[in-house]
Short mmCIF file of N, CA and C in Angstrom, two decimals:
data_model
loop_
_atom_site.label_atom_id
_atom_site.label_comp_id
_atom_site.label_asym_id
_atom_site.label_seq_id
_atom_site.Cartn_x
_atom_site.Cartn_y
_atom_site.Cartn_z
N MET H 11 -11.96 -15.65 -0.25
CA MET H 11 -11.15 -15.34 -1.47
C MET H 11 -9.82 -15.01 -0.02
N SER H 12 -8.72 -15.65 0.68
CA SER H 12 -7.55 -15.05 2.18
C SER H 12 -7.02 -14.56 0.93
N VAL H 13 -6.49 -12.84 1.13
CA VAL H 13 -5.69 -11.94 0.64
C VAL H 13 -4.54 -11.44 2.24
N GLU H 14 -2.96 -12.14 1.49
CA GLU H 14 -2.28 -12.17 2.68
C GLU H 14 -1.38 -11.34 2.24
N LEU H 15 -0.22 -10.64 3.54
CA LEU H 15 0.88 -9.89 2.96
C LEU H 15 1.75 -11.32 2.66
N ARG H 16 2.84 -10.74 1.88
CA ARG H 16 4.32 -11.93 2.25
C ARG H 16 5.61 -10.78 2.15
N PRO H 17 6.32 -11.42 2.66
CA PRO H 17 8.25 -10.42 2.53
C PRO H 17 8.30 -10.76 0.96
N VAL H 18 8.92 -9.63 -0.22
CA VAL H 18 9.19 -9.82 -1.03
C VAL H 18 10.36 -10.15 -0.61
N THR H 19 10.82 -11.24 -1.67
CA THR H 19 12.47 -12.54 -1.57
C THR H 19 12.79 -13.04 -2.65
N ARG H 20 13.89 -12.59 -2.99
CA ARG H 20 14.81 -13.26 -4.23
C ARG H 20 14.03 -14.43 -5.60
N ALA H 21 12.84 -14.92 -4.91
CA ALA H 21 12.18 -16.11 -4.44
C ALA H 21 10.63 -15.55 -6.00
N ASN H 22 10.58 -14.02 -5.49
CA ASN H 22 9.32 -13.54 -6.01
C ASN H 22 9.41 -12.22 -6.36
N PHE H 23 10.87 -11.45 -6.22
CA PHE H 23 10.90 -10.15 -6.44
C PHE H 23 10.81 -9.70 -8.13
N ARG H 24 10.92 -10.39 -8.72
CA ARG H 24 11.34 -10.95 -10.59
C ARG H 24 9.11 -10.57 -10.51
N ASP H 25 8.95 -11.63 -9.75
CA ASP H 25 7.24 -11.16 -10.72
C ASP H 25 6.71 -9.79 -10.09
N VAL H 26 6.60 -9.56 -8.71
CA VAL H 26 7.14 -8.86 -8.27
C VAL H 26 6.84 -6.76 -8.88
N ILE H 27 8.08 -7.10 -9.65
CA ILE H 27 8.36 -6.41 -10.84
C ILE H 27 7.73 -6.20 -11.46
N LYS H 28 7.22 -7.68 -12.32
CA LYS H 28 6.14 -7.30 -13.33
C LYS H 28 5.11 -7.07 -12.75
N LEU H 29 4.61 -7.46 -11.94
CA LEU H 29 2.70 -6.74 -11.99
C LEU H 29 2.59 -4.84 -11.67
N GLU H 30 1.73 -4.35 -13.11
CA GLU H 30 1.38 -3.24 -13.25
C GLU H 30 -0.08 -2.59 -12.58
N VAL H 31 -0.51 -1.72 -13.07
CA VAL H 31 -1.64 -1.00 -13.13
C VAL H 31 -1.90 -1.28 -14.53
N LEU H 32 -2.59 -0.37 -14.56
CA LEU H 32 -3.73 0.41 -15.81
C LEU H 32 -2.89 1.18 -16.68
N PRO H 33 -2.91 1.32 -17.67
CA PRO H 33 -1.84 2.73 -18.45
C PRO H 33 -2.49 4.41 -17.56
N GLU H 34 -3.28 4.09 -18.12
CA GLU H 34 -4.52 5.98 -17.11
C GLU H 34 -4.14 5.76 -15.68
N GLN H 35 -3.72 4.74 -15.15
CA GLN H 35 -3.55 4.86 -14.03
C GLN H 35 -1.87 4.82 -13.12
N SER H 36 -0.65 4.86 -14.19
CA SER H 36 0.30 4.77 -14.20
C SER H 36 0.40 6.26 -13.08
N ASN H 37 0.02 7.43 -13.40
CA ASN H 37 0.34 8.70 -13.06
C ASN H 37 0.06 8.23 -11.40
N PHE H 38 -0.35 7.44 -11.23
CA PHE H 38 -0.72 7.73 -9.52
C PHE H 38 -0.28 6.65 -8.80
N VAL H 39 0.77 5.85 -9.20
CA VAL H 39 1.19 4.82 -8.10
C VAL H 39 3.09 5.03 -8.70
N ALA H 40 3.74 4.69 -7.77
CA ALA H 40 5.13 4.24 -8.83
C ALA H 40 5.06 2.54 -8.76
N SER H 41 6.30 2.75 -9.53
CA SER H 41 6.15 1.01 -10.53
C SER H 41 7.25 0.50 -9.12
N ASN H 42 6.36 -0.60 -8.69
CA ASN H 42 6.88 -1.20 -7.82
C ASN H 42 8.66 -1.38 -7.62
N ALA H 43 9.29 -0.97 -8.93
CA ALA H 43 10.67 -1.60 -9.00
C ALA H 43 10.99 -0.46 -7.88
N VAL H 44 10.69 1.16 -8.88
CA VAL H 44 10.58 2.49 -7.79
C VAL H 44 10.80 2.27 -6.23
N SER H 45 9.16 1.14 -5.74
CA SER H 45 9.19 1.29 -4.38
C SER H 45 9.99 -0.04 -4.21
N ILE H 46 9.96 -0.83 -4.36
CA ILE H 46 11.44 -1.66 -3.72
C ILE H 46 12.93 -0.88 -3.70
N ALA H 47 13.35 0.22 -4.38
CA ALA H 47 14.64 0.73 -4.48
C ALA H 47 14.19 1.51 -3.66
N GLU H 48 13.44 2.44 -2.92
CA GLU H 48 13.01 2.88 -2.24
C GLU H 48 13.31 2.93 -0.91
N THR H 49 13.01 1.67 -0.74
CA THR H 49 13.71 1.10 1.00
C THR H 49 14.98 0.97 1.37
N TYR H 50 15.86 1.74 -0.04
CA TYR H 50 17.38 1.68 0.15
C TYR H 50 17.87 3.04 0.74
N ILE H 51 16.88 4.07 0.02
CA ILE H 51 16.78 5.34 1.68
C ILE H 51 15.71 5.22 2.60
N ARG H 52 14.59 3.94 2.88
CA ARG H 52 14.41 4.02 3.82
C ARG H 52 14.20 2.69 4.60
N PRO H 53 15.43 2.39 5.09
CA PRO H 53 15.87 0.86 5.37
C PRO H 53 14.95 0.30 6.26
N ASN H 54 13.86 1.03 6.76
CA ASN H 54 13.11 0.60 7.48
C ASN H 54 11.62 -0.08 6.88
N ALA H 55 11.75 0.13 6.03
CA ALA H 55 10.05 0.20 4.75
C ALA H 55 9.93 -1.32 4.76
N GLU H 56 9.34 -1.44 4.88
CA GLU H 56 8.93 -3.43 4.68
C GLU H 56 8.57 -3.49 2.38
N PRO H 57 8.82 -3.67 1.49
CA PRO H 57 8.04 -4.24 1.04
C PRO H 57 7.87 -5.36 0.99
N ARG H 58 6.38 -5.40 0.69
CA ARG H 58 4.91 -6.56 0.49
C ARG H 58 4.28 -7.06 -1.40
N ALA H 59 4.58 -8.41 -1.47
CA ALA H 59 4.21 -9.23 -2.37
C ALA H 59 2.78 -9.42 -1.21
N VAL H 60 1.46 -8.96 -2.15
CA VAL H 60 0.00 -9.51 -2.29
C VAL H 60 -0.64 -10.70 -2.62
N TYR H 61 -0.57 -11.70 -1.59
CA TYR H 61 -0.99 -12.74 -2.32
C TYR H 61 -2.19 -12.71 -1.90
N ALA H 62 -3.09 -13.80 -2.99
CA ALA H 62 -5.16 -13.76 -2.87
C ALA H 62 -4.85 -15.30 -3.23
N ASP H 63 -4.67 -15.71 -2.36
CA ASP H 63 -5.23 -17.45 -2.37
C ASP H 63 -3.92 -18.09 -2.86
N ASP H 64 -2.58 -17.79 -2.61
CA ASP H 64 -1.36 -17.72 -3.39
C ASP H 64 -1.16 -17.57 -3.96
N GLU H 65 -2.23 -16.67 -4.87
CA GLU H 65 -1.92 -15.92 -6.25
C GLU H 65 -0.88 -14.96 -6.36
N LEU H 66 0.44 -14.21 -6.83
CA LEU H 66 0.61 -12.86 -6.32
C LEU H 66 -0.58 -11.99 -7.55
N VAL H 67 -0.81 -10.92 -6.73
CA VAL H 67 -1.72 -10.42 -7.43
C VAL H 67 -1.35 -8.58 -7.06
N GLY H 68 -0.51 -8.04 -5.67
CA GLY H 68 -0.08 -6.84 -5.48
C GLY H 68 1.09 -6.64 -4.59
N PHE H 69 0.83 -5.33 -4.70
CA PHE H 69 2.02 -5.07 -3.93
C PHE H 69 2.09 -3.93 -2.67
N VAL H 70 2.32 -3.94 -1.93
CA VAL H 70 2.28 -2.60 -0.43
C VAL H 70 3.14 -2.70 0.20
N LEU H 71 3.81 -1.28 0.57
CA LEU H 71 5.03 -0.13 1.18
C LEU H 71 5.25 -0.46 2.09
N LEU H 72 4.76 -0.56 3.04
CA LEU H 72 5.04 -0.07 4.55
C LEU H 72 6.16 0.60 5.16
N ALA H 73 6.15 1.54 6.41
CA ALA H 73 7.41 2.21 6.46
C ALA H 73 6.68 2.99 7.59
N PRO H 74 7.73 2.57 8.74
CA PRO H 74 7.36 3.59 10.36
C PRO H 74 7.36 5.24 9.86
N GLY H 75 6.45 5.85 10.42
CA GLY H 75 6.32 7.12 10.41
C GLY H 75 7.13 7.71 10.34
N ILE H 76 7.04 9.13 10.69
CA ILE H 76 7.37 9.90 11.71
C ILE H 76 7.22 10.13 12.48
N ARG H 77 5.77 10.24 12.57
CA ARG H 77 5.71 9.95 14.42
C ARG H 77 4.92 8.91 14.73
N PRO H 78 5.35 8.61 16.24
CA PRO H 78 5.55 7.10 16.51
C PRO H 78 4.19 6.69 17.21
N GLY H 79 3.96 5.51 16.28
CA GLY H 79 2.46 4.96 16.25
C GLY H 79 1.81 5.11 15.51
N GLU H 80 2.49 5.96 14.47
CA GLU H 80 1.35 6.22 12.65
C GLU H 80 2.66 5.86 11.48
N PRO H 81 2.60 4.64 11.58
CA PRO H 81 3.20 4.19 10.23
C PRO H 81 2.60 4.19 9.08
N GLU H 82 3.27 4.73 7.64
CA GLU H 82 2.72 4.69 6.62
C GLU H 82 2.64 3.84 5.78
N LEU H 83 1.42 4.02 5.16
CA LEU H 83 1.48 2.77 3.81
C LEU H 83 1.95 3.86 2.50
N VAL H 84 2.82 3.96 3.12
CA VAL H 84 3.76 4.25 1.65
C VAL H 84 2.97 3.83 -0.29
N ARG H 85 3.03 3.03 -0.20
CA ARG H 85 2.57 1.96 -1.62
C ARG H 85 1.32 1.18 -1.64
N LEU H 86 -0.09 1.33 -2.09
CA LEU H 86 -0.49 0.06 -1.85
C LEU H 86 -1.29 -0.34 -3.38
N MET H 87 -1.07 -0.83 -4.91
CA MET H 87 -0.67 -1.27 -5.36
C MET H 87 -1.53 -3.28 -6.22
N ILE H 88 -2.63 -2.78 -7.01
CA ILE H 88 -3.32 -3.84 -7.39
C ILE H 88 -3.58 -4.05 -9.00
N ASP H 89 -2.50 -5.77 -9.51
CA ASP H 89 -1.97 -5.45 -10.72
C ASP H 89 -3.75 -5.18 -11.82
N HIS H 90 -2.94 -4.80 -12.71
CA HIS H 90 -4.86 -4.50 -13.47
C HIS H 90 -5.20 -5.82 -13.67
N ARG H 91 -4.68 -6.32 -13.67
CA ARG H 91 -5.48 -8.12 -14.29
C ARG H 91 -6.38 -8.75 -13.49
N PHE H 92 -5.89 -8.63 -11.76
CA PHE H 92 -6.64 -8.85 -10.20
C PHE H 92 -7.91 -7.68 -10.25
N GLN H 93 -7.46 -6.19 -10.63
CA GLN H 93 -8.69 -5.51 -10.11
C GLN H 93 -9.92 -5.33 -10.51
N GLY H 94 -10.82 -4.79 -9.37
CA GLY H 94 -12.53 -5.02 -9.58
C GLY H 94 -12.88 -6.38 -8.96
N ARG H 95 -11.99 -6.15 -8.12
CA ARG H 95 -12.54 -8.05 -6.95
C ARG H 95 -12.38 -8.47 -5.89
N GLY H 96 -12.73 -6.36 -5.28
CA GLY H 96 -12.23 -6.91 -3.89
C GLY H 96 -10.81 -6.83 -3.00
N LEU H 97 -9.72 -7.05 -4.69
CA LEU H 97 -8.62 -7.28 -3.26
C LEU H 97 -7.55 -5.93 -3.04
N GLY H 98 -8.26 -4.97 -3.70
CA GLY H 98 -7.31 -4.22 -2.87
C GLY H 98 -8.05 -2.77 -1.53
N ARG H 99 -9.31 -3.28 -1.36
CA ARG H 99 -10.07 -3.51 0.19
C ARG H 99 -9.24 -4.57 1.24
N ARG H 100 -9.18 -5.51 0.79
CA ARG H 100 -8.84 -6.25 1.69
C ARG H 100 -7.33 -6.70 1.09
N ALA H 101 -6.49 -6.36 0.31
CA ALA H 101 -5.37 -5.93 0.29
C ALA H 101 -4.59 -4.70 1.61
N LEU H 102 -5.51 -3.53 1.77
CA LEU H 102 -5.13 -2.50 3.02
C LEU H 102 -5.85 -2.87 3.91
N GLU H 103 -6.53 -3.82 4.87
CA GLU H 103 -7.05 -4.08 5.54
C GLU H 103 -6.42 -5.16 5.80
N ALA H 104 -4.86 -5.69 5.05
CA ALA H 104 -3.59 -6.11 5.50
C ALA H 104 -2.85 -5.81 5.66
N ALA H 105 -3.04 -4.99 5.31
CA ALA H 105 -1.26 -3.67 5.75
C ALA H 105 -2.46 -3.03 6.81
N VAL H 106 -3.55 -2.38 7.11
CA VAL H 106 -3.47 -1.38 8.18
C VAL H 106 -3.37 -3.05 9.52
N ASP H 107 -3.81 -4.07 9.71
CA ASP H 107 -3.50 -5.10 10.33
C ASP H 107 -2.48 -5.04 10.79
N HIS H 108 -1.17 -5.94 9.20
CA HIS H 108 0.01 -5.33 9.65
C HIS H 108 0.45 -4.58 10.63
N ALA H 109 0.14 -3.09 9.94
CA ALA H 109 1.12 -1.89 10.67
C ALA H 109 0.88 -1.96 12.43
N GLU H 110 -0.72 -2.51 12.64
CA GLU H 110 -1.34 -2.30 14.15
C GLU H 110 -0.39 -3.22 14.67
N ARG H 111 -0.12 -4.72 14.69
CA ARG H 111 0.32 -5.86 14.33
C ARG H 111 2.10 -5.38 14.82
N GLU H 112 2.24 -5.40 14.11
CA GLU H 112 4.59 -5.06 14.59
C GLU H 112 4.19 -3.71 14.28
N TYR H 113 3.79 -2.58 14.21
CA TYR H 113 4.64 -1.14 14.62
C TYR H 113 3.78 -0.44 15.94
N ALA H 114 2.70 -1.12 16.44
CA ALA H 114 1.75 -1.11 17.39
C ALA H 114 0.60 0.22 16.66
N ALA H 115 0.46 0.03 15.76
CA ALA H 115 -0.21 2.03 15.68
C ALA H 115 -1.33 2.14 16.24
N GLN H 116 -1.01 3.07 16.59
CA GLN H 116 -2.37 4.35 16.91
C GLN H 116 -3.33 4.71 16.17
N SER H 117 -2.39 4.57 14.55
CA SER H 117 -3.06 5.59 13.50
C SER H 117 -2.36 4.96 12.60
N VAL H 118 -3.07 5.19 11.30
CA VAL H 118 -1.44 4.65 9.80
C VAL H 118 -2.47 5.75 9.61
N ARG H 119 -1.05 6.36 8.49
CA ARG H 119 -0.88 7.49 7.45
C ARG H 119 -1.22 6.85 5.72
N LEU H 120 -1.30 7.71 4.99
CA LEU H 120 -0.90 7.68 3.51
C LEU H 120 -1.34 8.03 2.83
N THR H 121 -1.18 8.16 1.74
CA THR H 121 -1.22 9.58 1.22
C THR H 121 -2.01 8.99 -0.76
N PHE H 122 -2.40 10.07 -1.11
CA PHE H 122 -2.73 10.08 -2.86
C PHE H 122 -2.43 10.59 -3.33
N VAL H 123 -2.69 10.72 -4.31
CA VAL H 123 -2.76 12.23 -6.17
C VAL H 123 -4.42 12.13 -6.06
N PRO H 124 -4.72 13.59 -6.03
CA PRO H 124 -6.11 13.91 -5.24
C PRO H 124 -6.26 13.45 -6.66
N SER H 125 -6.80 13.64 -7.50
CA SER H 125 -7.25 13.61 -9.21
C SER H 125 -7.43 11.57 -8.79
N ASN H 126 -7.49 10.58 -8.10
CA ASN H 126 -7.08 9.31 -8.50
C ASN H 126 -8.57 9.14 -7.32
N GLU H 127 -9.75 9.77 -7.71
CA GLU H 127 -11.08 9.35 -7.22
C GLU H 127 -11.49 7.64 -7.03
N ARG H 128 -10.62 6.95 -7.38
CA ARG H 128 -11.25 5.64 -6.97
C ARG H 128 -10.63 4.93 -5.30
N ALA H 129 -9.45 5.13 -5.37
CA ALA H 129 -8.63 6.04 -4.12
C ALA H 129 -8.34 5.90 -2.89
N ARG H 130 -9.41 7.34 -3.70
CA ARG H 130 -9.70 8.58 -2.53
C ARG H 130 -11.20 7.47 -1.85
N ALA H 131 -12.20 7.20 -3.23
CA ALA H 131 -13.23 6.10 -2.19
C ALA H 131 -12.96 5.31 -1.18
N LEU H 132 -12.12 4.33 -2.10
CA LEU H 132 -11.95 3.51 -1.22
C LEU H 132 -11.01 3.53 0.26
N TYR H 133 -10.44 4.78 0.09
CA TYR H 133 -9.81 4.64 1.50
C TYR H 133 -10.81 5.72 2.53
N LEU H 134 -11.20 6.30 1.43
CA LEU H 134 -12.91 6.89 2.17
C LEU H 134 -13.56 5.86 3.38
N SER H 135 -14.37 4.85 2.58
CA SER H 135 -14.70 3.59 2.90
C SER H 135 -14.40 2.71 3.75
N ALA H 136 -13.22 2.75 3.86
CA ALA H 136 -12.24 2.13 4.95
C ALA H 136 -11.81 3.03 6.22
N GLY H 137 -12.44 3.74 6.62
CA GLY H 137 -11.99 4.11 7.69
C GLY H 137 -10.99 5.75 7.55
N PHE H 138 -10.38 6.15 6.22
CA PHE H 138 -9.63 6.88 6.34
C PHE H 138 -10.16 8.29 6.63
N GLU H 139 -9.57 9.31 7.17
CA GLU H 139 -9.94 10.59 6.67
C GLU H 139 -9.35 11.48 6.00
N GLU H 140 -9.42 12.61 5.72
CA GLU H 140 -8.93 13.93 4.92
C GLU H 140 -8.42 14.06 6.36
N THR H 141 -6.53 14.70 6.05
CA THR H 141 -6.34 15.70 6.89
C THR H 141 -6.52 17.25 7.29
N GLY H 142 -6.22 17.18 5.92
CA GLY H 142 -6.52 19.37 5.57
C GLY H 142 -4.97 19.03 4.98
N GLU H 143 -3.91 18.39 4.83
CA GLU H 143 -2.82 17.96 4.70
C GLU H 143 -1.98 17.63 3.55
N VAL H 144 -1.48 18.21 2.77
CA VAL H 144 -0.97 18.13 1.37
C VAL H 144 0.40 18.28 1.50
N GLU H 145 1.11 16.54 1.16
CA GLU H 145 2.53 16.69 1.23
C GLU H 145 3.19 15.83 -0.09
N TYR H 146 4.76 16.82 -1.42
CA TYR H 146 4.59 16.66 -2.43
C TYR H 146 3.68 16.75 -3.79
N GLY H 147 2.16 17.46 -3.41
CA GLY H 147 1.02 17.41 -3.74
C GLY H 147 0.24 16.26 -4.15
N GLU H 148 -0.03 15.47 -2.43
CA GLU H 148 -0.87 14.29 -2.68
C GLU H 148 -1.05 15.14 -1.55
N THR H 149 -3.40 14.96 -1.28
CA THR H 149 -3.49 14.36 -0.28
C THR H 149 -3.34 13.29 1.49
N VAL H 150 -2.99 14.28 2.44
CA VAL H 150 -3.35 13.11 3.32
C VAL H 150 -4.17 12.77 3.54
N MET H 151 -4.27 11.16 4.39
CA MET H 151 -5.11 10.37 5.21
C MET H 151 -4.56 9.43 6.44
N VAL H 152 -5.72 9.65 7.23
CA VAL H 152 -5.58 8.96 8.57
C VAL H 152 -6.50 8.78 8.80
N ARG H 153 -6.24 7.12 9.17
CA ARG H 153 -7.20 6.22 9.43
C ARG H 153 -6.86 5.93 11.57
N LYS H 154 -7.55 6.19 12.14
CA LYS H 154 -7.36 6.12 13.64
C LYS H 154 -7.80 5.28 14.20
N LEU H 155 -6.52 3.70 14.70
CA LEU H 155 -7.59 2.89 14.85
C LEU H 155 -7.61 2.59 16.38
N ARG H 156 -6.47 3.04 17.33
CA ARG H 156 -7.17 3.23 18.69
C ARG H 156 -7.09 4.70 19.50
N THR H 157 -8.15 4.79 20.48
CA THR H 157 -7.70 6.11 20.85
C THR H 157 -7.01 6.52 22.09
#
């Protein structure tokens, strides 16, 4: 199954904002509508729809970071109907590849809610490391891509 990131457009916007995580996960990630609204105050942010074999399954939001060469993965979500199939990992790798290609990233930064053990395990297994920093109550992780 191929996973790719596509721009959020007029054609897929309504479907993207209908994607949801499980109710018990709702405290871990902002809604896609809120994430897309954030691009108004982060005009360089890139909302991307996650497609698996041409089916919309999730959403990511990437943004240039504060540090040059270290873009941020601001959001990553897979709709509850598609979870448990490895799509989160594939979407994460697609986002990292995009960051490396489009931002000439040397590393990628993200944050997660500390009680979200599934996200922590995913990020650790994908090569992200905790930095010891906390931003707005969330744990900061970085994955180095180049030295």
